[in-house]
Coordinates of C-alpha atoms in Angstrom, one line a residue:
T2 CA 4.8 -12.9 29.2
S3 CA 2.2 -15.7 28.8
D4 CA 1.5 -17.5 25.6
D5 CA -1.9 -15.8 25.4
D6 CA -0.1 -12.5 24.9
V7 CA 2.1 -13.7 22.1
Y8 CA 0.0 -16.1 20.0
G9 CA -3.3 -15.6 18.3
S10 CA -5.3 -16.2 15.2
A11 CA -3.6 -15.7 11.8
L12 CA -6.5 -15.7 9.4
P13 CA -5.9 -12.8 6.9
Q14 CA -9.6 -12.5 6.1
L15 CA -12.8 -13.9 7.8
Y16 CA -15.8 -11.7 7.3
G17 CA -19.5 -11.7 6.3
E18 CA -20.9 -9.6 3.5
M19 CA -24.4 -8.8 2.3
A20 CA -25.8 -6.5 -0.4
I21 CA -29.1 -4.6 -0.3
D22 CA -29.9 -2.5 -3.4
R23 CA -27.1 0.0 -3.6
W24 CA -25.7 -0.9 -0.2
T25 CA -23.0 -3.4 0.7
L26 CA -22.4 -4.3 4.3
R27 CA -19.2 -6.1 5.6
A28 CA -18.2 -7.2 9.1
G29 CA -15.3 -9.2 10.4
H30 CA -11.5 -9.3 9.6
F31 CA -10.6 -8.0 6.1
F32 CA -7.9 -6.5 4.0
S33 CA -7.3 -2.8 4.1
L34 CA -8.7 -0.3 1.6
M35 CA -5.4 1.7 1.6
G36 CA -3.0 2.1 -1.3
Y37 CA -2.6 0.7 -4.8
E38 CA -0.7 -2.6 -4.1
R39 CA -3.0 -5.5 -3.2
I40 CA -2.3 -7.7 -0.2
A41 CA -2.4 -10.9 -2.1
A42 CA 0.8 -11.3 -4.2
V43 CA -1.0 -12.7 -7.2
N44 CA -2.8 -9.4 -7.7
N45 CA 0.4 -7.3 -8.2
F46 CA 2.6 -6.8 -11.2
F47 CA 5.9 -6.7 -9.2
Y48 CA 6.9 -9.3 -6.6
S49 CA 8.7 -6.8 -4.4
R50 CA 6.8 -4.2 -2.4
S51 CA 7.0 -0.4 -2.5
Y52 CA 8.1 1.7 0.4
A53 CA 4.6 3.1 0.6
F54 CA 3.2 -0.3 1.2
G55 CA 5.3 -0.5 4.4
I56 CA 3.5 2.5 6.0
E57 CA 0.0 1.2 5.2
P58 CA -2.1 -1.2 7.3
I59 CA -2.6 -4.7 6.0
T60 CA -5.8 -5.8 7.8
H61 CA -8.6 -4.3 9.8
M62 CA -11.2 -5.8 12.2
G63 CA -14.6 -4.0 12.2
A64 CA -17.6 -3.1 10.1
L65 CA -17.9 -1.3 6.8
A66 CA -20.8 0.0 4.7
S67 CA -20.5 0.9 1.0
Y68 CA -23.0 2.9 -1.0
R69 CA -23.0 3.1 -4.8
L70 CA -24.0 6.8 -5.2
A71 CA -24.1 6.5 -9.1
D72 CA -22.5 4.6 -11.9
G73 CA -18.8 4.7 -11.2
V74 CA -19.1 6.5 -7.8
E75 CA -18.9 4.5 -4.6
I76 CA -18.5 5.7 -0.9
T77 CA -17.3 3.4 1.9
G78 CA -17.0 4.1 5.6
G79 CA -16.9 2.2 8.9
I80 CA -15.3 1.6 12.3
T81 CA -12.3 -0.7 12.9
N82 CA -10.1 -1.6 15.9
G83 CA -6.9 0.0 14.5
W84 CA -4.4 -1.7 12.2
D85 CA -3.4 -5.3 11.9
N86 CA -5.2 -6.4 15.0
G87 CA -7.0 -9.7 15.4
W88 CA -10.4 -10.5 16.9
L89 CA -9.2 -9.2 20.3
D90 CA -8.1 -5.5 20.7
P91 CA -5.5 -5.4 23.5
S92 CA -4.5 -1.9 22.5
E93 CA -8.0 -0.5 22.8
A94 CA -7.7 1.0 19.3
I95 CA -10.7 2.8 17.7
T96 CA -10.2 4.0 14.1
G97 CA -12.3 5.2 11.2
L98 CA -11.8 3.8 7.7
G99 CA -13.2 5.2 4.5
K100 CA -12.8 5.5 0.8
V101 CA -14.3 7.3 -2.2
S102 CA -13.9 5.9 -5.6
V103 CA -14.8 7.8 -8.8
D104 CA -14.6 6.7 -12.5
L105 CA -13.5 10.0 -14.1
T106 CA -13.8 8.6 -17.6
D107 CA -14.1 5.1 -19.1
R108 CA -10.3 5.0 -19.0
A109 CA -9.4 6.8 -15.7
A110 CA -10.4 6.2 -12.1
L111 CA -9.5 8.1 -8.9
S112 CA -9.8 7.0 -5.3
Y113 CA -9.2 8.6 -1.9
A114 CA -8.8 6.3 1.1
L115 CA -8.2 7.3 4.7
T116 CA -7.9 5.9 8.2
F117 CA -7.7 7.9 11.4
G118 CA -8.2 7.6 15.2
D119 CA -6.4 6.1 18.2
L120 CA -4.1 3.1 17.7
E121 CA -3.8 3.0 21.5
P122 CA -4.6 5.5 24.2
G123 CA -2.7 8.7 23.4
N124 CA -1.4 7.4 20.0
E125 CA -3.4 9.3 17.3
V126 CA -2.8 8.5 13.7
Y127 CA -4.0 9.8 10.3
L128 CA -3.2 8.2 6.9
H129 CA -4.6 8.9 3.5
S130 CA -3.8 7.4 0.1
I131 CA -4.7 8.9 -3.2
V132 CA -4.6 6.6 -6.3
L133 CA -5.1 7.6 -10.0
Q134 CA -5.3 4.7 -12.5
W135 CA -5.3 5.8 -16.2
R136 CA -5.5 3.4 -19.1
L137 CA -3.7 5.5 -21.7
S138 CA -4.4 3.1 -24.6
R139 CA -5.1 -0.5 -25.3
R140 CA -1.6 -1.4 -24.3
W141 CA -0.4 1.4 -22.0
E142 CA -1.4 2.0 -18.4
Y143 CA -0.3 4.6 -15.9
V144 CA -0.7 4.7 -12.1
L145 CA 0.0 7.6 -9.6
Q146 CA -0.1 7.0 -5.9
S147 CA 0.5 9.5 -3.0
D148 CA 0.4 8.7 0.7
F149 CA 0.6 10.9 3.8
L150 CA 0.9 9.6 7.3
V151 CA 1.0 11.4 10.7
D152 CA 1.5 9.3 13.9
T153 CA 1.9 10.9 17.3
G154 CA 3.4 7.7 18.8
G155 CA 1.8 8.6 22.1
A156 CA 4.9 10.6 23.2
A157 CA 6.8 13.7 22.3
D158 CA 8.1 12.2 18.9
V159 CA 5.7 12.8 16.0
R160 CA 6.2 10.6 12.9
Q161 CA 5.4 12.0 9.5
D162 CA 5.8 10.0 6.3
Y163 CA 4.8 11.1 2.8
G164 CA 5.7 10.1 -0.7
M165 CA 4.8 9.3 -4.3
N166 CA 4.8 6.2 -6.5
Q167 CA 4.5 6.1 -10.3
Y168 CA 3.9 3.0 -12.4
L169 CA 3.9 2.5 -16.1
F170 CA 2.8 -0.8 -17.8
Y171 CA 2.9 -2.0 -21.4
K172 CA 1.0 -5.1 -22.5
I173 CA 2.9 -6.8 -25.3
N174 CA 0.4 -9.6 -25.7
D175 CA -1.8 -11.9 -23.7
C176 CA 1.2 -13.6 -22.1
W177 CA 3.8 -10.8 -21.7
K178 CA 3.7 -7.5 -19.9
I179 CA 6.5 -5.1 -18.9
G180 CA 6.4 -2.5 -16.2
A181 CA 8.4 0.2 -14.3
R182 CA 7.9 1.7 -10.9
I183 CA 9.6 4.9 -9.6
E184 CA 9.0 5.7 -6.0
W185 CA 10.0 8.3 -3.4
L186 CA 9.3 8.3 0.3
R187 CA 10.4 10.7 3.1
A188 CA 10.2 9.7 6.7
E189 CA 10.4 12.4 9.4
S190 CA 10.5 12.3 13.2
H191 CA 9.9 15.5 15.1
N192 CA 10.4 15.8 18.9
T193 CA 8.0 18.4 20.2
L194 CA 9.9 18.9 23.4
K195 CA 13.3 19.5 22.0
Y196 CA 14.5 22.3 19.7
H197 CA 16.3 21.2 16.4
N198 CA 16.0 17.5 17.2
D199 CA 14.3 16.4 14.0
V200 CA 15.4 13.1 12.3
F201 CA 14.6 12.5 8.6
E202 CA 15.3 9.9 5.9
T203 CA 14.5 9.9 2.2
R204 CA 14.3 6.7 0.1
T205 CA 14.0 6.4 -3.6
G206 CA 13.6 3.3 -5.7
M207 CA 13.4 2.3 -9.4
T208 CA 12.0 -1.1 -10.3
F209 CA 11.8 -2.7 -13.8
G210 CA 10.1 -6.0 -14.4
L211 CA 8.4 -8.6 -16.6
H212 CA 5.2 -10.4 -16.1
Y213 CA 4.8 -13.7 -17.9
S214 CA 1.7 -15.8 -17.8
P215 CA 1.9 -18.6 -20.3
T216 CA -1.3 -20.1 -18.7
C217 CA -4.1 -18.7 -16.6
N218 CA -2.7 -20.3 -13.4
L219 CA 1.1 -19.7 -13.8
M220 CA 2.8 -16.4 -13.2
I221 CA 6.6 -15.7 -13.5
R222 CA 7.8 -12.2 -12.4
P223 CA 11.5 -11.3 -12.8
E224 CA 12.6 -7.8 -11.9
L225 CA 15.6 -5.5 -11.4
R226 CA 15.6 -2.9 -8.6
W227 CA 17.7 0.1 -7.6
D228 CA 17.3 1.6 -4.1
S229 CA 19.0 4.6 -2.4
A230 CA 18.6 6.5 0.8
T231 CA 19.7 9.8 2.3
G232 CA 19.7 11.0 5.9
P233 CA 21.4 10.3 9.2
M234 CA 20.5 6.6 9.1
A235 CA 20.8 6.0 5.4
N236 CA 23.4 3.2 5.5
D237 CA 20.8 0.5 5.3
F238 CA 22.2 -1.6 2.4
N239 CA 25.1 -4.1 2.1
D240 CA 25.2 -4.9 5.8
R241 CA 24.8 -1.2 6.6
H242 CA 27.8 -0.1 4.5
N243 CA 26.2 1.6 1.6
T244 CA 23.4 4.2 1.0
Y245 CA 22.4 2.4 -2.2
Q246 CA 21.6 -1.1 -3.5
F247 CA 21.1 -2.9 -6.8
A248 CA 19.3 -6.1 -6.7
G249 CA 17.5 -8.6 -8.9
G250 CA 14.9 -11.2 -8.2
L251 CA 12.4 -13.7 -9.6
D252 CA 9.4 -15.5 -8.3
V253 CA 7.1 -18.1 -9.7
I254 CA 3.4 -18.5 -8.6
L255 CA 1.3 -21.5 -9.5
R256 CA -2.3 -21.3 -8.6
F257 CA -4.4 -24.5 -8.2

């Protein structure tokens, strides 16, 4: 394999954007619209990622158009070259990307994002992500996310992942915030050529954390996390000896 097949550009985002009346047009390499967690770490409450984040694309290359239909209602759609590709498209991927965002009330917002098409010839994919964000009060906030993925893989095996995440946050004051995340994800593989040859795995996780920002450019995020798995290949933890794991972590982010 030549170096040209291995190395390439690594710019997370490089795009141009312009706005005309109610329209916003974007073209280039940009972060995905899918899911609740943001790509940049500083925009998330927890420093660890959810299982749902692992089945979602990170970046796209293409063009998008957004239209503000009314106050609190926006529709976005466009064409991309698959998932996590650079400026070149060696896989010949062609996918659609879209999102509808609606402010249900002044405290609740709902969004539906999807991507679909060919990741490569014969490999069709469909993924949608539904996110409900609800500010229960001045201090409490609740988030519900549900993802569904179907990936043909370009062969007899069809991958199907689906799950749900729930978040609950409480703002103590301007510096301190606490949060919890409960998640569940099921991954299935179906062989369309063989009878009773399905493989599945279910993962659940609970994460509890603190978010401390003593200044506007300093962020400290300690957390405790419990993970468990069931299925034929569930021994993923403790050097593949256990079906569960308890872990703790901490990160510090200084922006300048």
